[in-house]
Short mmCIF file of C-alpha atoms in Angstrom, two decimals:
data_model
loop_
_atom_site.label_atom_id
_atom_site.label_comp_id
_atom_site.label_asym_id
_atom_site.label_seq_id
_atom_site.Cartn_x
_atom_site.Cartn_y
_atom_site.Cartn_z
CA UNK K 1 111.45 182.36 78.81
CA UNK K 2 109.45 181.35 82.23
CA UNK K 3 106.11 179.79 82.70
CA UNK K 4 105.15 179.50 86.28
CA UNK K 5 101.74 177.71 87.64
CA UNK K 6 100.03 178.81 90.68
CA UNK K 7 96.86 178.07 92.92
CA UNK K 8 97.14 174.52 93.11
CA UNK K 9 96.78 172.44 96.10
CA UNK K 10 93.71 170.84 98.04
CA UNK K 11 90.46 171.10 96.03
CA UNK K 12 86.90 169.43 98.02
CA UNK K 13 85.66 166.80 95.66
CA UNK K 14 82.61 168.61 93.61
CA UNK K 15 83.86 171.54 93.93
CA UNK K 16 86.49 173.75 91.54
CA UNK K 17 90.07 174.30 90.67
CA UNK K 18 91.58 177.43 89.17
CA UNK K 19 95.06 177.99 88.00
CA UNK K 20 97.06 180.66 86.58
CA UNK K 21 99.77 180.25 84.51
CA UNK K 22 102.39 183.90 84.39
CA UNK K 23 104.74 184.27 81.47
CA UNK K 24 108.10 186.21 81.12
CA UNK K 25 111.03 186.57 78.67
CA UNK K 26 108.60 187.27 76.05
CA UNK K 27 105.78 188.55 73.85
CA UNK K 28 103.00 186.94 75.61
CA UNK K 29 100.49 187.70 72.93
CA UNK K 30 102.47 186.50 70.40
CA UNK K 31 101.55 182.76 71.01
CA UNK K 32 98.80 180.57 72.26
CA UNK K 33 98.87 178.55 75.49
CA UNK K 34 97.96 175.47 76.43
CA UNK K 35 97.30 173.29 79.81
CA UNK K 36 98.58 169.81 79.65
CA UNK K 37 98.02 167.60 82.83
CA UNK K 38 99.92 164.61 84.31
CA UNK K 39 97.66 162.11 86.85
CA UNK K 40 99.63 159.88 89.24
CA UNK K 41 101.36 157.00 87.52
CA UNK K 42 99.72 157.95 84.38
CA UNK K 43 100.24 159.81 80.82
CA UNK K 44 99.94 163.31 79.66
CA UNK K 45 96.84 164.48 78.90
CA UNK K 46 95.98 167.66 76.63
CA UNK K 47 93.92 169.90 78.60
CA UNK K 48 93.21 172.98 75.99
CA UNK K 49 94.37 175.66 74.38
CA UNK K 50 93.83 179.51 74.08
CA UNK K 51 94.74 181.41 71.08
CA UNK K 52 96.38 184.98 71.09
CA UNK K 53 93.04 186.07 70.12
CA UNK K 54 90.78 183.96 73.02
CA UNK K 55 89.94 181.57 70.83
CA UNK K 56 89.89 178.67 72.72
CA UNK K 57 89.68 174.73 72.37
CA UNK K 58 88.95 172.40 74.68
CA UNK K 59 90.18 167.98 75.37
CA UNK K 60 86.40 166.71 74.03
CA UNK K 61 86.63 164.70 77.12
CA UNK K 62 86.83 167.79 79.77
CA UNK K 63 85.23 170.20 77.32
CA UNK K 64 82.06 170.41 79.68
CA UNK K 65 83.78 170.93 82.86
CA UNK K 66 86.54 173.29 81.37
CA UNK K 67 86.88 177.13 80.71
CA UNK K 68 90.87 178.61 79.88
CA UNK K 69 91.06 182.13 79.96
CA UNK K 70 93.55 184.74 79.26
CA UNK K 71 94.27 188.11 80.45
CA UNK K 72 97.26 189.63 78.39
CA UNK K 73 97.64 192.79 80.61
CA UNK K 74 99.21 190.98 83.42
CA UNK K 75 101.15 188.60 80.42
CA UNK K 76 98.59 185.40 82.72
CA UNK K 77 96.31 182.66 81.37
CA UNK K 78 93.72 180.49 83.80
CA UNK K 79 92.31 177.19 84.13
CA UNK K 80 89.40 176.62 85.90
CA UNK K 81 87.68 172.96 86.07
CA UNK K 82 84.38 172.39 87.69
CA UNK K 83 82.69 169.77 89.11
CA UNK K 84 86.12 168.37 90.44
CA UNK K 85 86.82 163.99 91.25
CA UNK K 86 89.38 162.23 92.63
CA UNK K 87 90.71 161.57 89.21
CA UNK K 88 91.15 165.39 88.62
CA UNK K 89 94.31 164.56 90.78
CA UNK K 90 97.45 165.64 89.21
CA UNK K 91 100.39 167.49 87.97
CA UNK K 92 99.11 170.70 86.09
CA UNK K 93 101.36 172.02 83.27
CA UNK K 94 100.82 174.93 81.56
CA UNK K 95 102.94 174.99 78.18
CA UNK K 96 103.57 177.62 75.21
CA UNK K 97 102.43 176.90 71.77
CA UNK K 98 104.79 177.32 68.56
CA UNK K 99 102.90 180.36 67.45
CA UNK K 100 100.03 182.72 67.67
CA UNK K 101 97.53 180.33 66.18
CA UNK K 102 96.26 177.23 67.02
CA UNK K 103 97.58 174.29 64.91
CA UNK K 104 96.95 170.70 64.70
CA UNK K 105 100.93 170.29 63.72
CA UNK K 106 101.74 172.62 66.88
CA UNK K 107 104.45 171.43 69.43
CA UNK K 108 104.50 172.76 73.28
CA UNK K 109 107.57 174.36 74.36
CA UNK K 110 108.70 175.28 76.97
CA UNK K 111 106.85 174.07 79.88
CA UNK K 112 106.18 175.54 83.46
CA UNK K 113 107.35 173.32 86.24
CA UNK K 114 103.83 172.36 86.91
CA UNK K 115 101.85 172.20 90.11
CA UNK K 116 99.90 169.84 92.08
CA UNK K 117 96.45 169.78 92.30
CA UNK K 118 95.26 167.41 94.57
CA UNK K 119 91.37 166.22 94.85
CA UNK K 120 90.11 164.90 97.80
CA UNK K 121 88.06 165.50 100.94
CA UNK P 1 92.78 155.57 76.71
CA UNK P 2 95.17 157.37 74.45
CA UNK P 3 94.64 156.66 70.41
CA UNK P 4 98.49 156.51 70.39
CA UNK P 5 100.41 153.88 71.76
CA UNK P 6 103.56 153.00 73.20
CA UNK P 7 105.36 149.95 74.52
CA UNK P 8 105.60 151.11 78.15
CA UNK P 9 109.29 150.20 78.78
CA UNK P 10 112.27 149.70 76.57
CA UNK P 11 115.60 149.08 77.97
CA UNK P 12 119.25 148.86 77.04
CA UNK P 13 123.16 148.64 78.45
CA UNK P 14 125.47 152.05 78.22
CA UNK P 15 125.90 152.76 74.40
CA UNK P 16 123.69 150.72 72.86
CA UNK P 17 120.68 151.79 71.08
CA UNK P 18 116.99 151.67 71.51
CA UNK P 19 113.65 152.49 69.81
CA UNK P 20 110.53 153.80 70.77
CA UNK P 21 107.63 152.43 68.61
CA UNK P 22 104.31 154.90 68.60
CA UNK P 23 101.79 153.78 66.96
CA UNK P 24 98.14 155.74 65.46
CA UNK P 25 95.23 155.70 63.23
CA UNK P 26 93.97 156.90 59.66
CA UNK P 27 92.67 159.63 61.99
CA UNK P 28 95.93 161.03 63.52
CA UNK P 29 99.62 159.94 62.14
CA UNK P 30 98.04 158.45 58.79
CA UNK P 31 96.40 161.35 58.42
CA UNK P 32 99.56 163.25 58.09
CA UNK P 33 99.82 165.09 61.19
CA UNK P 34 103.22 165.75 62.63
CA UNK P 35 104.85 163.71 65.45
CA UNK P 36 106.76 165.69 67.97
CA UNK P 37 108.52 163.53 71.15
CA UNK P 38 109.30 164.93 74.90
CA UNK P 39 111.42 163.49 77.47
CA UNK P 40 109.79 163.63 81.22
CA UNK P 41 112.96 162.95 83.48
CA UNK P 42 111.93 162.36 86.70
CA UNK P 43 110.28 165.05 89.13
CA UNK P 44 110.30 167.40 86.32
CA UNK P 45 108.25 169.06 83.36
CA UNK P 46 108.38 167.52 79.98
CA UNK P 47 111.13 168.97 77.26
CA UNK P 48 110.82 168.97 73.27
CA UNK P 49 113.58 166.37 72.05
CA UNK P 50 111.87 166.11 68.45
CA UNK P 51 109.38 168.29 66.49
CA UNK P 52 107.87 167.86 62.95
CA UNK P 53 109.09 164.20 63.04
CA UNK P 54 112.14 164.13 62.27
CA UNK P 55 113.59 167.46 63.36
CA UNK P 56 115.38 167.67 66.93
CA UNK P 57 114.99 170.82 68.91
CA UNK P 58 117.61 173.31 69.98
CA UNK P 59 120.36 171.78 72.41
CA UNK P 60 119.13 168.15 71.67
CA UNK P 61 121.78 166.02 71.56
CA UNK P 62 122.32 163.96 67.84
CA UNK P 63 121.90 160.44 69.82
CA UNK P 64 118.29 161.34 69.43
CA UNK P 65 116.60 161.25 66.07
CA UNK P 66 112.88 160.85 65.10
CA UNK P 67 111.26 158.54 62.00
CA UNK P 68 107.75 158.49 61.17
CA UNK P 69 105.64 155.71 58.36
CA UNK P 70 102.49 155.86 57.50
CA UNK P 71 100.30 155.04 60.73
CA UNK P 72 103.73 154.67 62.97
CA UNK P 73 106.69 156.63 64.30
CA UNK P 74 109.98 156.31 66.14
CA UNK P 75 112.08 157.72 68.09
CA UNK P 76 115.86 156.19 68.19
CA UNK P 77 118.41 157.08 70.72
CA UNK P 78 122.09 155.73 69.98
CA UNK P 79 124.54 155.88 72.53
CA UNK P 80 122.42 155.49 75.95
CA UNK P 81 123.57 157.61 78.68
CA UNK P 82 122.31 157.15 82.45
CA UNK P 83 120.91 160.36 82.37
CA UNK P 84 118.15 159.52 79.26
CA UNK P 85 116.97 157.41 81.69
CA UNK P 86 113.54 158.94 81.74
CA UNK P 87 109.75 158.82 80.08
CA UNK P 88 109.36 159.36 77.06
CA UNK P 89 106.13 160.29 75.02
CA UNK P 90 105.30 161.02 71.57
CA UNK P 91 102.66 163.96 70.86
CA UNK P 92 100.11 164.25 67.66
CA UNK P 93 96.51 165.35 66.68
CA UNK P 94 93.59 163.60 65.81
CA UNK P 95 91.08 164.39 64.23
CA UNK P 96 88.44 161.92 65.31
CA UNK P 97 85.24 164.03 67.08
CA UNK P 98 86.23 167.47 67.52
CA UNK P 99 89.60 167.11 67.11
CA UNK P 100 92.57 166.53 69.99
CA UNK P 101 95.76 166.94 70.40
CA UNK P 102 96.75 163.38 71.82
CA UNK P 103 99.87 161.79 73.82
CA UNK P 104 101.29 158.30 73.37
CA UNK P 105 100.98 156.79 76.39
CA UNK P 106 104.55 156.73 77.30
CA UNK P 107 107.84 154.96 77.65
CA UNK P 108 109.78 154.32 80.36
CA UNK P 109 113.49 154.16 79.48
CA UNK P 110 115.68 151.99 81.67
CA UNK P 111 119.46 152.13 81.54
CA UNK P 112 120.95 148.50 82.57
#
């Protein structure tokens, strides 16, 4: 089982970040997906999560600037975050959920090695 | 702010044993939900230790074991190797507005 996170990097303050998330090892649709973030010196933070169906549900506090995605043909699911600040600087995980639903009891596991997305002009 | 917190560091010598306190709310660990704990060793991604409270996940050494009580829950690890030197956070839900899933805010694990 491999998660891998790509299109981090430099973002413009204001502007927007998208990442992708690719799975292998196995039956993508056969779990939901979540992005979990990590901000220098700081805590985790629960992005959101998509469902094997597209439901999706959102961190109340980025809800308004966040839209995940999924696109099960190429076994991917995206992030993308508008309206970008300095304190959208961090460590982007993306993270597999214990099943196909969407769970308040749900654990994340595994974890993609994460990637850096760094906000600033 | 997270609505779970953690002392942010615990220590302890080679074999001993320490606890991780994480503490909620009526609205997330007194309402039930489960507790599950990762370890963040540095400069990489986080890794289940405990799920469902109590239960430890595949590979997970015994040293680690998970408690929960009411509005609190723990996570004990006997034995203390150098290598659990590491963060350490617990994970729930709350249910508070629309509903979260929340982190503690972490524990940094120091072996003396």
């Amino acid at each position: 089982v491999q998660l891998l996170e790509s299109g981090g990097g430099l973002v413009q303050p204001g502007g927007s970040l998208r990442l992708s998330c690719a799975a292998s090892g196995f039956t993508f649709g056969s779990y939901a997906m979540n992005w979990v973030r990590q901000a220098p010196g700081k805590g985790l933070e629960w992005i959101g999560s998509i469902s094997h169906s597209g439901s999706t549900y959102y961190n109340p506090s980025l809800k308004s600037r966040v839209t995940i995605s999924v696109d099960t043909s190429r076994n991917q699911f995206s992030l993308k975050m508008i309206s970008v600040t300095a304190t959208d600087t961090a460590m982007y995980y993306c993270a597999r959920d214990l099943g196909p639903v969407i769970n308040p009891d749900n654990w994340f596991e595994p974890w993609g090695q994460g990637i850096l997305v760094t906000v600033s002009s | 702010q997270s609505v779970l917190t953690q002392p942010p560091s615990v220590s302890g010598a080679p074999g001993q044993k320490v606890t991780i306190s994480c503490t909620g709310s009526s609205s997330n660990l007194g309402a039930g939900y489960g507790v599950h704990w990762y370890q963040v060793l540095p400069g990489t991604a986080p890794k289940l230790l405990i799920f469902d409270n109590t239960n430890r996940h595949s590979g997970v050494p015994d040293r680690f074991s998970g408690s929960r009580s009411g509005t609190s829950a723990s996570l004990a690890i006997t034995g203390l190797q150098a290598d659990d030197e590491a963060e350490y956070y617990c994970q729930s839900y709350d249910s508070s507005l629309s509903g979260s899933h929340v982190f503690g805010t972490g524990t940094k694990v120091t072996v003396l």
